[in-house]
CSV table of C-alpha atoms and ligand atoms in Angstrom, one decimal:
chain,number,residue,atom,x,y,z
A,159,MET,CA,155.6,215.0,156.6
A,160,PHE,CA,157.0,212.5,154.1
A,161,ALA,CA,156.6,209.7,156.7
A,162,GLN,CA,152.9,210.8,157.3
A,163,ASN,CA,152.1,210.8,153.6
A,164,PHE,CA,153.9,207.5,153.1
A,165,LEU,CA,151.8,206.0,155.9
A,166,LYS,CA,148.6,207.3,154.4
A,167,PHE,CA,149.6,205.9,151.0
A,168,VAL,CA,150.3,202.5,152.6
A,169,VAL,CA,146.9,202.5,154.4
A,170,LEU,CA,145.1,203.4,151.2
A,171,LEU,CA,147.0,200.7,149.3
A,172,LEU,CA,146.0,198.1,151.9
A,173,PHE,CA,142.4,199.2,151.8
A,174,LEU,CA,142.4,198.9,148.0
A,175,ILE,CA,143.9,195.4,148.2
A,176,VAL,CA,141.4,194.2,150.8
A,177,ALA,CA,138.5,195.7,148.9
A,178,ASN,CA,139.7,194.1,145.7
A,179,LEU,CA,140.0,190.7,147.3
A,180,THR,CA,136.5,190.9,148.8
A,181,GLU,CA,135.1,192.0,145.5
A,182,ASN,CA,136.8,189.2,143.6
A,183,ARG,CA,135.6,186.6,146.1
A,184,GLU,CA,132.1,187.9,145.7
A,185,LEU,CA,132.4,187.6,142.0
A,186,ARG,CA,134.1,184.2,142.2
A,187,MET,CA,131.7,182.5,144.5
A,188,PRO,CA,128.7,182.3,142.1
A,189,GLN,CA,131.0,181.5,139.2
A,190,ALA,CA,132.3,178.5,141.1
A,191,ASP,CA,128.8,177.1,140.8
A,192,THR,CA,128.4,177.7,137.1
A,193,VAL,CA,131.6,175.9,136.2
A,194,PHE,CA,130.6,172.8,138.2
A,195,GLN,CA,130.6,169.8,136.0
A,196,SER,CA,129.1,166.5,137.2
A,197,ARG,CA,130.8,163.3,136.3
A,198,SER,CA,127.5,161.4,136.0
A,199,ASP,CA,124.4,162.0,133.9
A,200,GLY,CA,122.4,160.9,136.9
A,201,ILE,CA,123.2,164.1,138.9
A,202,SER,CA,120.1,166.3,138.7
A,203,ALA,CA,122.0,169.6,138.4
A,204,GLU,CA,123.3,168.5,135.0
A,205,GLY,CA,121.1,165.5,134.0
A,206,VAL,CA,117.5,164.7,134.7
A,207,ARG,CA,115.4,167.3,136.3
A,208,ASP,CA,112.7,165.8,138.4
A,209,GLN,CA,109.7,167.9,137.5
A,210,TYR,CA,107.7,166.1,140.2
A,211,ALA,CA,110.2,167.0,143.0
A,212,ASP,CA,107.9,169.5,144.7
A,213,GLY,CA,105.4,166.7,145.2
A,214,LYS,CA,102.5,168.9,143.9
A,215,ALA,CA,101.7,166.8,140.8
A,216,ALA,CA,102.4,163.5,142.7
A,217,LYS,CA,99.9,164.5,145.3
A,218,VAL,CA,97.0,165.1,142.9
A,219,TRP,CA,98.1,162.6,140.3
A,220,GLU,CA,95.6,159.9,141.2
A,221,ILE,CA,92.8,162.5,141.3
A,222,PHE,CA,94.0,163.9,137.9
A,223,ILE,CA,94.0,160.6,136.1
A,224,GLY,CA,90.7,159.7,137.7
A,225,ASP,CA,89.5,156.3,138.8
A,226,LYS,CA,92.4,153.9,138.1
A,227,LYS,CA,90.3,151.1,136.7
A,228,SER,CA,88.3,153.3,134.4
A,229,ARG,CA,91.5,155.0,133.2
A,230,THR,CA,93.1,151.7,132.3
A,231,GLU,CA,89.9,150.5,130.7
A,232,ASN,CA,90.7,152.8,127.8
A,233,TYR,CA,93.7,150.7,126.8
A,234,ARG,CA,93.8,147.6,129.0
A,235,ASN,CA,92.5,145.2,126.3
A,236,PHE,CA,94.8,146.7,123.7
A,237,LEU,CA,97.8,146.5,125.8
A,238,VAL,CA,97.2,143.1,127.3
A,239,GLU,CA,96.4,141.5,123.9
A,240,LYS,CA,99.4,143.1,122.3
A,241,LEU,CA,101.7,141.8,125.1
A,242,ARG,CA,100.1,138.3,125.1
A,243,GLU,CA,100.2,137.8,121.3
A,244,ASN,CA,103.9,138.6,121.5
A,245,GLY,CA,104.5,136.1,124.3
A,246,VAL,CA,105.5,138.7,126.8
A,247,ARG,CA,105.8,137.7,130.4
A,248,ARG,CA,108.3,140.0,132.0
A,249,ILE,CA,107.9,143.8,131.6
A,250,LEU,CA,110.0,146.8,132.5
A,251,ASP,CA,107.9,149.9,133.1
A,252,VAL,CA,110.4,152.7,132.8
A,253,ALA,CA,108.0,155.5,133.9
A,254,CYS,CA,105.8,153.9,136.5
A,255,GLY,CA,105.0,157.1,138.3
A,256,THR,CA,102.5,156.3,141.0
A,257,GLY,CA,102.2,152.8,139.5
A,258,VAL,CA,98.9,152.8,137.7
A,259,ASP,CA,99.9,150.8,134.6
A,260,SER,CA,102.3,148.5,136.5
A,261,ILE,CA,99.5,147.6,138.9
A,262,MET,CA,97.1,146.9,136.0
A,263,LEU,CA,99.7,144.5,134.5
A,264,LEU,CA,100.4,142.8,137.8
A,265,GLU,CA,96.7,142.2,138.1
A,266,GLU,CA,96.7,140.7,134.6
A,267,GLY,CA,99.4,138.2,135.7
A,268,PHE,CA,102.6,139.8,134.2
A,269,GLU,CA,105.9,140.0,136.1
A,270,VAL,CA,106.7,143.7,136.4
A,271,VAL,CA,109.8,145.7,137.3
A,272,SER,CA,109.0,149.4,137.7
A,273,ILE,CA,111.3,152.3,137.7
A,274,ASP,CA,111.0,156.1,137.9
A,275,ALA,CA,113.3,159.0,138.6
A,276,SER,CA,110.9,160.7,141.0
A,277,ASP,CA,110.8,159.5,144.6
A,278,LYS,CA,107.8,161.7,145.1
A,279,MET,CA,105.9,159.6,142.5
A,280,LEU,CA,107.4,156.3,143.5
A,281,LYS,CA,106.2,156.8,147.1
A,282,TYR,CA,102.7,156.0,146.0
A,283,ALA,CA,103.7,152.9,144.0
A,284,LEU,CA,105.7,151.7,147.0
A,285,LYS,CA,102.7,152.3,149.3
A,286,GLU,CA,100.4,150.2,147.1
A,287,ARG,CA,103.0,147.4,146.9
A,288,TRP,CA,103.1,147.4,150.7
A,289,ASN,CA,99.3,147.4,151.1
A,290,ARG,CA,99.0,144.4,148.7
A,291,ARG,CA,102.2,142.5,149.7
A,292,LYS,CA,100.2,139.4,150.6
A,293,GLU,CA,99.3,138.9,146.9
A,294,PRO,CA,102.2,136.9,145.4
A,295,SER,CA,102.5,139.1,142.3
A,296,PHE,CA,102.8,142.2,144.4
A,297,ASP,CA,105.2,140.6,146.8
A,298,LYS,CA,107.5,139.9,143.7
A,299,TRP,CA,107.0,143.5,142.3
A,300,VAL,CA,110.4,145.2,142.0
A,301,ILE,CA,110.3,149.0,142.3
A,302,GLU,CA,113.5,151.0,142.0
A,303,GLU,CA,114.6,154.6,141.4
A,304,ALA,CA,116.5,155.0,138.2
A,305,ASN,CA,116.7,157.4,135.3
A,306,TRP,CA,116.6,156.8,131.6
A,307,LEU,CA,120.0,158.4,130.9
A,308,THR,CA,121.8,155.8,133.0
A,309,LEU,CA,119.1,153.1,132.9
A,310,TYR,CA,121.1,150.2,131.5
A,311,ASP,CA,123.8,150.6,134.3
A,312,ASP,CA,121.1,151.4,136.9
A,313,ILE,CA,119.2,148.1,136.4
A,314,LYS,CA,121.9,145.8,135.0
A,315,HIS,CA,121.4,143.5,138.0
A,316,LEU,CA,117.7,143.0,137.0
A,317,LEU,CA,118.1,142.4,133.3
A,318,ASN,CA,118.5,138.6,133.2
A,319,GLY,CA,119.1,138.6,129.4
A,320,GLY,CA,116.6,141.4,128.8
A,321,PHE,CA,112.9,142.1,129.3
A,322,ASP,CA,110.2,140.7,127.0
A,323,ALA,CA,108.8,144.3,126.8
A,324,VAL,CA,109.9,147.7,127.9
A,325,MET,CA,107.1,150.4,128.2
A,326,CYS,CA,107.2,154.1,128.6
A,327,LEU,CA,103.6,155.3,128.5
A,328,GLY,CA,101.4,157.9,130.0
A,329,ASN,CA,102.9,160.9,128.3
A,330,SER,CA,106.2,160.4,130.0
A,331,PHE,CA,109.0,160.3,127.5
A,332,ALA,CA,108.5,163.9,126.4
A,333,HIS,CA,109.6,165.0,129.9
A,334,LEU,CA,113.1,164.5,128.7
A,335,LEU,CA,114.0,167.8,127.2
A,336,ASP,CA,116.5,168.6,124.4
A,337,ASN,CA,119.3,170.3,126.5
A,338,PHE,CA,121.8,170.4,123.6
A,339,GLY,CA,119.6,171.1,120.6
A,340,ASP,CA,120.5,167.8,118.9
A,341,GLN,CA,118.3,165.4,120.8
A,342,ARG,CA,121.4,163.5,122.0
A,343,GLU,CA,119.9,162.7,125.5
A,344,GLN,CA,116.6,161.5,124.0
A,345,ILE,CA,118.6,159.2,121.7
A,346,GLN,CA,120.7,158.0,124.6
A,347,ALA,CA,117.6,157.2,126.6
A,348,ILE,CA,116.0,155.2,123.8
A,349,ARG,CA,119.3,153.4,123.3
A,350,ASN,CA,119.1,152.4,126.9
A,351,PHE,CA,115.5,151.2,126.5
A,352,GLU,CA,116.6,149.2,123.5
A,353,LYS,CA,119.4,147.5,125.4
A,354,CYS,CA,116.9,146.5,128.1
A,355,VAL,CA,114.7,144.7,125.5
A,356,LYS,CA,115.7,141.1,124.7
A,357,PRO,CA,116.0,140.1,121.1
A,358,GLY,CA,112.5,139.7,119.6
A,359,GLY,CA,111.0,141.8,122.5
A,360,LEU,CA,108.9,145.0,122.4
A,361,LEU,CA,109.3,148.6,123.1
A,362,LEU,CA,106.0,150.5,123.7
A,363,ILE,CA,106.4,154.3,123.9
A,364,ASP,CA,104.0,157.2,123.4
A,365,HIS,CA,104.0,160.9,122.9
A,366,ARG,CA,101.2,163.5,122.5
A,367,ASN,CA,100.2,164.6,119.1
A,368,TYR,CA,102.6,167.5,119.2
A,369,ASP,CA,102.2,168.1,115.4
A,370,ASN,CA,98.6,169.0,116.2
A,371,ILE,CA,99.5,171.1,119.3
A,372,MET,CA,102.0,173.0,117.2
A,373,ASP,CA,99.3,173.7,114.5
A,374,THR,CA,96.6,174.7,117.0
A,375,GLY,CA,98.5,176.1,120.0
A,376,ALA,CA,96.2,174.1,122.3
A,377,THR,CA,96.2,170.8,124.1
A,378,PRO,CA,93.0,168.8,124.3
A,379,ALA,CA,92.0,168.6,128.0
A,380,LYS,CA,90.3,165.2,127.6
A,381,CYS,CA,92.5,162.3,126.7
A,382,ILE,CA,93.0,158.5,127.0
A,383,TYR,CA,95.2,158.8,130.1
A,384,TYR,CA,93.3,161.5,132.1
A,385,ASN,CA,89.6,161.0,132.5
A,386,SER,CA,89.1,162.7,135.8
A,387,SER,CA,86.0,164.9,136.0
A,388,HIS,CA,88.1,167.2,138.2
A,389,THR,CA,90.4,168.5,135.4
A,390,THR,CA,89.5,172.1,134.9
A,391,ASP,CA,92.1,173.7,132.7
A,392,ILE,CA,95.3,173.1,130.8
A,393,LYS,CA,97.1,176.2,129.5
A,394,THR,CA,99.6,175.6,126.7
A,395,SER,CA,102.7,177.7,126.1
A,396,VAL,CA,105.2,176.9,123.3
A,397,LEU,CA,108.8,178.2,123.3
A,398,TYR,CA,110.4,178.6,119.9
A,399,VAL,CA,114.2,178.8,119.7
A,400,ALA,CA,115.5,179.9,116.3
A,401,SER,CA,112.1,179.2,114.7
A,402,LYS,CA,112.1,175.7,116.1
A,403,PRO,CA,109.5,174.5,118.7
A,404,THR,CA,111.7,173.4,121.6
A,405,LEU,CA,109.5,173.3,124.7
A,406,VAL,CA,105.9,172.9,125.5
A,407,THR,CA,104.8,174.0,128.9
A,408,LEU,CA,101.4,172.8,130.2
A,409,ASP,CA,100.0,174.6,133.3
A,410,TYR,CA,97.4,172.3,134.9
A,411,GLN,CA,94.7,173.6,137.1
A,412,ILE,CA,92.7,170.9,138.9
A,413,SER,CA,89.8,171.5,141.2
A,414,THR,CA,89.4,169.1,144.1
A,415,GLY,CA,86.3,170.1,146.1
A,416,ASN,CA,87.0,173.6,147.4
A,417,ASP,CA,90.7,173.4,146.5
A,418,VAL,CA,92.4,174.2,143.3
A,419,SER,CA,95.7,172.5,142.7
A,420,GLU,CA,98.1,174.0,140.2
A,421,PHE,CA,101.2,172.4,138.7
A,422,ARG,CA,103.3,172.9,135.7
A,423,LEU,CA,105.0,170.3,133.5
A,424,SER,CA,107.2,170.8,130.5
A,425,TYR,CA,107.6,168.6,127.5
A,426,TYR,CA,109.7,168.3,124.3
A,427,PRO,CA,107.4,168.5,121.3
A,428,HIS,CA,108.2,165.3,119.4
A,429,LYS,CA,107.2,165.3,115.8
A,430,LEU,CA,105.7,162.0,114.7
A,431,ARG,CA,108.0,161.5,111.7
A,432,VAL,CA,111.2,162.5,113.5
A,433,PHE,CA,110.4,160.3,116.5
A,434,GLU,CA,109.6,157.4,114.1
A,435,GLU,CA,113.0,157.9,112.4
A,436,ILE,CA,114.9,157.9,115.8
A,437,LEU,CA,113.2,154.6,116.7
A,438,ARG,CA,114.0,153.1,113.3
A,439,THR,CA,117.6,154.0,113.6
A,440,ILE,CA,118.0,152.6,117.1
A,441,PHE,CA,116.0,149.5,116.4
A,442,ARG,CA,118.0,148.8,113.3
A,443,GLY,CA,116.8,145.7,111.4
A,444,THR,CA,113.3,145.7,113.1
A,445,LYS,CA,110.7,143.9,111.1
A,446,SER,CA,107.8,145.6,112.9
A,447,HIS,CA,107.1,149.2,113.9
A,448,GLU,CA,103.4,149.8,114.5
A,449,ILE,CA,102.0,153.2,115.3
A,450,TYR,CA,98.6,153.6,116.9
A,451,GLY,CA,96.5,156.7,117.6
A,452,ASP,CA,94.9,156.7,121.0
A,453,PHE,CA,95.5,152.9,121.0
A,454,LYS,CA,93.5,152.4,117.8
A,455,PRO,CA,94.8,151.7,114.3
A,456,LEU,CA,95.7,155.1,112.7
A,457,THR,CA,93.2,154.5,109.9
A,458,GLY,CA,90.4,154.6,112.5
A,459,VAL,CA,91.3,158.0,114.2
A,460,SER,CA,91.5,161.3,112.5
A,461,ASN,CA,93.3,163.5,115.0
A,462,PRO,CA,94.5,161.4,117.9
A,463,ALA,CA,95.7,163.0,121.2
A,464,PHE,CA,98.5,160.4,121.5
A,465,TYR,CA,100.7,158.4,119.3
A,466,ILE,CA,101.7,155.0,120.6
A,467,HIS,CA,104.7,153.2,119.0
A,468,VAL,CA,105.1,149.5,119.3
A,469,VAL,CA,108.6,148.4,118.0
A,470,LYS,CA,109.8,144.8,117.9
A,471,LYS,CA,113.5,144.4,118.4
A,472,ALA,CA,115.1,142.2,115.7
A,473,SER,CA,115.9,138.6,116.8
A,474,SER,CA,119.6,138.1,116.9
B,1863,SAM,C1,103.4,161.8,133.3
B,1863,SAM,S1,104.1,160.8,134.5
B,1863,SAM,C2,103.4,159.3,134.0
B,1863,SAM,C3,103.5,158.2,135.0
B,1863,SAM,C4,102.7,156.9,134.7
B,1863,SAM,N1,103.3,156.2,133.5
B,1863,SAM,C5,101.2,157.2,134.4
B,1863,SAM,O1,100.8,157.1,133.3
B,1863,SAM,O2,100.5,157.6,135.4
B,1863,SAM,C6,105.8,160.7,133.9
B,1863,SAM,C7,106.8,160.0,134.8
B,1863,SAM,O3,108.0,159.9,134.1
B,1863,SAM,C8,109.0,160.1,135.0
B,1863,SAM,N2,110.3,160.5,134.4
B,1863,SAM,C9,110.5,161.7,133.7
B,1863,SAM,N3,111.7,161.7,133.3
B,1863,SAM,C10,112.4,160.6,133.7
B,1863,SAM,C11,113.7,160.1,133.6
B,1863,SAM,N4,114.6,160.7,132.9
B,1863,SAM,N5,114.0,158.9,134.1
B,1863,SAM,C12,113.0,158.2,134.8
B,1863,SAM,N6,111.7,158.6,134.9
B,1863,SAM,C13,111.4,159.8,134.4
B,1863,SAM,C14,108.5,161.1,136.0
B,1863,SAM,O4,109.2,161.1,137.2
B,1863,SAM,C15,107.0,160.7,136.1
B,1863,SAM,O5,106.7,159.9,137.2
């Protein structure tokens, strides 16, 4: 009798041990993921999230921005004049996307290096480069995948003493979110941009008028970068964390013939004065920081959709 009970006890004990082990493993498995720490900012799980990775926005991007030539007409003269009057020849486009602005600058005779973190977007730039490879400027066009958090290391081999101008246009920079609540990654990215500009060179960078988006809760559908007649709707959501606007999500709906394409992009709502201060701190000693509204002097536009900063790095 004692032996029988003892055996039952041992079987029960074994059962409990096995059940406990299984349960712990089930608990431990997902936890193993959450404690994973990458050793590099470039690993997407911890660093840059490619919002274009599903290919949806990339696929309709060219339709969204409308005819390339008429899009760039909005600011081609401004940009080309600004670059030429500052003696710029070699440009780094750090958010080339499908390549619209880089192509415009190549056609204007500049030497261009283009980078982007999204291979889905770069695919279209690479295709254009291939199609026009017989034109010498396109043959020399360098396109690489890189991200802003590691930019300086990613493209060190292409620096040659720094670029005459670095540009981050087309509503791109705000894609870098504030993951730590203190803007450290945005500061790190702009530091990298600054390191890529040669002394006396320029940084051109833009952001939407988030001050106005915060005030109104809406995003103007028509703007300098997107003039496609297909754009149907942009829905704006704003996330506040501890009373501070932290994330703006835009849900785009674009009709292309019978199809409706939908994609979502998220942005950090940069306030003009805060952004200006970050640039001033990083470009210490700069003699020139100009701010334009929709590529016009601020005095000429009352409520611009975009602010464009042109900062000149101090000559050493
Ligand atoms: C709104 S698109 C603009 C592209 C192009 N400048 C234009 O105007 O058509 C923004 C681009 O920024 C790129 N991007 C976002 N975060 C990035 C990062 N951390 N490093 C490099 N590129 C990034 C995206 O992959 C995307 O192609």
